[in-house]
Short mmCIF file of C-alpha atoms in Angstrom, two decimals:
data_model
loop_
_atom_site.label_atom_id
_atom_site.label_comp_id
_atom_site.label_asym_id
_atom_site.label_seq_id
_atom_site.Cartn_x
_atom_site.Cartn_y
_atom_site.Cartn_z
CA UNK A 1 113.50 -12.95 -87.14
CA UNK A 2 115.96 -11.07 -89.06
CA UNK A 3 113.68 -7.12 -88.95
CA UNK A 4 115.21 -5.67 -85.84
CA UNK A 5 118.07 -2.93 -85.15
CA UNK A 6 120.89 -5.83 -84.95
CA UNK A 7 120.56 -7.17 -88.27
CA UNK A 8 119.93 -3.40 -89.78
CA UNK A 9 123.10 -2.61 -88.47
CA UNK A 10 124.55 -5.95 -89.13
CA UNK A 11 123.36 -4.99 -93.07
CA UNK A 12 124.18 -1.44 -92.73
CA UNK A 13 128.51 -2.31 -91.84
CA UNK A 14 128.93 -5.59 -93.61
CA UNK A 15 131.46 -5.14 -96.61
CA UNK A 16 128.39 -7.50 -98.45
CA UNK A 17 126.36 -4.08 -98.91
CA UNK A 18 129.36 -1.68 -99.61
CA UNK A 19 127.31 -1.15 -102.88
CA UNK A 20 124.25 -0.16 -100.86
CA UNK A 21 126.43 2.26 -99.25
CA UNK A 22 127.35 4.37 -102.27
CA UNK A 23 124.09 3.99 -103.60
CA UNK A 24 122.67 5.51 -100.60
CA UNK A 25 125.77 8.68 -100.92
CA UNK A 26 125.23 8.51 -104.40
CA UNK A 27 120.76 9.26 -104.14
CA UNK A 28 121.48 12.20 -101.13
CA UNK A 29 124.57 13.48 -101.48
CA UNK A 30 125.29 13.58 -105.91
CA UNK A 31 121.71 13.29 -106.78
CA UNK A 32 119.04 14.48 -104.38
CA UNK A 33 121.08 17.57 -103.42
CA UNK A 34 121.74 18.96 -106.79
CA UNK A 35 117.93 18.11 -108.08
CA UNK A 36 116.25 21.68 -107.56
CA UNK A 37 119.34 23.06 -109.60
CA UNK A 38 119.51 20.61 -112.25
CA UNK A 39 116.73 18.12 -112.22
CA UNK A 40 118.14 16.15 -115.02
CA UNK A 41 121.40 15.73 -113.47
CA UNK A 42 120.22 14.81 -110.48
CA UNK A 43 118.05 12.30 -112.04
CA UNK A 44 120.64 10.53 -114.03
CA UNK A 45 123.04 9.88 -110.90
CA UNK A 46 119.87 9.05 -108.26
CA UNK A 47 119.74 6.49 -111.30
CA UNK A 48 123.19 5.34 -110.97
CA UNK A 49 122.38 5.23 -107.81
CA UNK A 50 119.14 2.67 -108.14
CA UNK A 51 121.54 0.40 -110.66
CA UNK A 52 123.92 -0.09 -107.41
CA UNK A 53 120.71 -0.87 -104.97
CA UNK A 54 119.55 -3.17 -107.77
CA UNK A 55 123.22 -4.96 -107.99
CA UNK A 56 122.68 -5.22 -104.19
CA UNK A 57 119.26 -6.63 -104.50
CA UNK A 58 120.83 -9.28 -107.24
CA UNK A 59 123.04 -10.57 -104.43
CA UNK A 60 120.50 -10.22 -101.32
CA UNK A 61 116.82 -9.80 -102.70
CA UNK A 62 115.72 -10.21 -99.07
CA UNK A 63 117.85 -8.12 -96.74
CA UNK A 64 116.19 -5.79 -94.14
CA UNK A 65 118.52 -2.88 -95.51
CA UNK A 66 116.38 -3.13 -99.09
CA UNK A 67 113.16 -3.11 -97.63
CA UNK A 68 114.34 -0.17 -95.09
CA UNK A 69 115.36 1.64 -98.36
CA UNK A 70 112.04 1.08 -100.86
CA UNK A 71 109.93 1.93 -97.34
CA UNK A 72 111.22 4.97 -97.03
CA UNK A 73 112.24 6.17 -100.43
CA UNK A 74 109.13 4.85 -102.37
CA UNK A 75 107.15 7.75 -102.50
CA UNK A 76 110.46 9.98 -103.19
CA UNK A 77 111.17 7.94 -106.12
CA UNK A 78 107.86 8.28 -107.43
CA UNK A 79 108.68 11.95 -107.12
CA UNK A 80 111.51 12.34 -108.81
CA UNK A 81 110.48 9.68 -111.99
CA UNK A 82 107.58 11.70 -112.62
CA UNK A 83 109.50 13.78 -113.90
CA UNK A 84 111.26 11.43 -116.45
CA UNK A 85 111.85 11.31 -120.00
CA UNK A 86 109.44 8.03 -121.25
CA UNK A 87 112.26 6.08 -121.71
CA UNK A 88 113.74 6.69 -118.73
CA UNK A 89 110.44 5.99 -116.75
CA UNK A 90 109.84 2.55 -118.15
CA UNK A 91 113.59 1.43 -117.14
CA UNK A 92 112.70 2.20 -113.56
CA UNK A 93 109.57 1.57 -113.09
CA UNK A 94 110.93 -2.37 -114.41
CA UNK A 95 113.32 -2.40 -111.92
CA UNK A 96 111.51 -0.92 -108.98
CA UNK A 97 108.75 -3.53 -109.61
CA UNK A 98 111.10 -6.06 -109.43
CA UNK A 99 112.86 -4.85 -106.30
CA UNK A 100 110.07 -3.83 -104.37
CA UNK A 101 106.63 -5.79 -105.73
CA UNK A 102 104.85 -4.48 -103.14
CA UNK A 103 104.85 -1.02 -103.89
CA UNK A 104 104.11 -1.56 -107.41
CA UNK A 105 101.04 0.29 -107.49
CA UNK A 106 103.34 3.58 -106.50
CA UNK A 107 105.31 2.54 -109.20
CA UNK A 108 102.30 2.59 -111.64
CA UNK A 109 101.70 6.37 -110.99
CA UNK A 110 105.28 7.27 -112.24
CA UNK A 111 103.71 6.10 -115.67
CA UNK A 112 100.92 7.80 -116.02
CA UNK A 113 102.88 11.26 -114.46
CA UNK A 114 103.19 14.25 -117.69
#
């Protein structure tokens, strides 16, 4: 099976995911940390951020390092697209559904969020 620490780490160092990489800087470090400041800022580069994880997922729908990503950021995400303007909400709740079925009934809530 490829869902264990070797191929997460594999995943997490091989040049193949540099994108995931500065996605993952780009959500914490540009985005997340500047939200409570400037929530529409923030937004716009977590977005950024979800167009790189999406490239990623273009190249390797499967890989452990996606799934370790949606599983632990789903509910954030939800979170932070409530928020959205209704144009920005449909754009990512189309490409979280396509990167993560599974949690596409978290998805659904970002929707229906004033």
């Amino acid at each position: 099976t490829s869902k264990n620490r070797y191929w997460l780490i594999e995943n997490i160092l091989n040049p193949q995911f540099k994108k995931m990489r500065e996605a993952t800087y780009k959500f914490h470090r540009l985005g997340l940390d500047i939200m409570s400041e400037k929530p529409d800022d923030g937004r716009k580069v977590i977005t950024e951020a979800i167009e790189l994880v999406h490239q990623v997922y273009k190249d390797k729908p499967g890989s452990l390092l996606l799934k370790v990503f949606f599983d632990t950021k789903s509910d954030e995400l939800v979170n932070i697209y409530s928020g959205a303007y209704p144009d920005e909400k449909g754009k990512m709740v189309s490409y979280l559904n396509e990167m993560d079925p599974s949690n596409s009934s978290k998805y659904a809530r970002i929707m229906s969020a004033h």
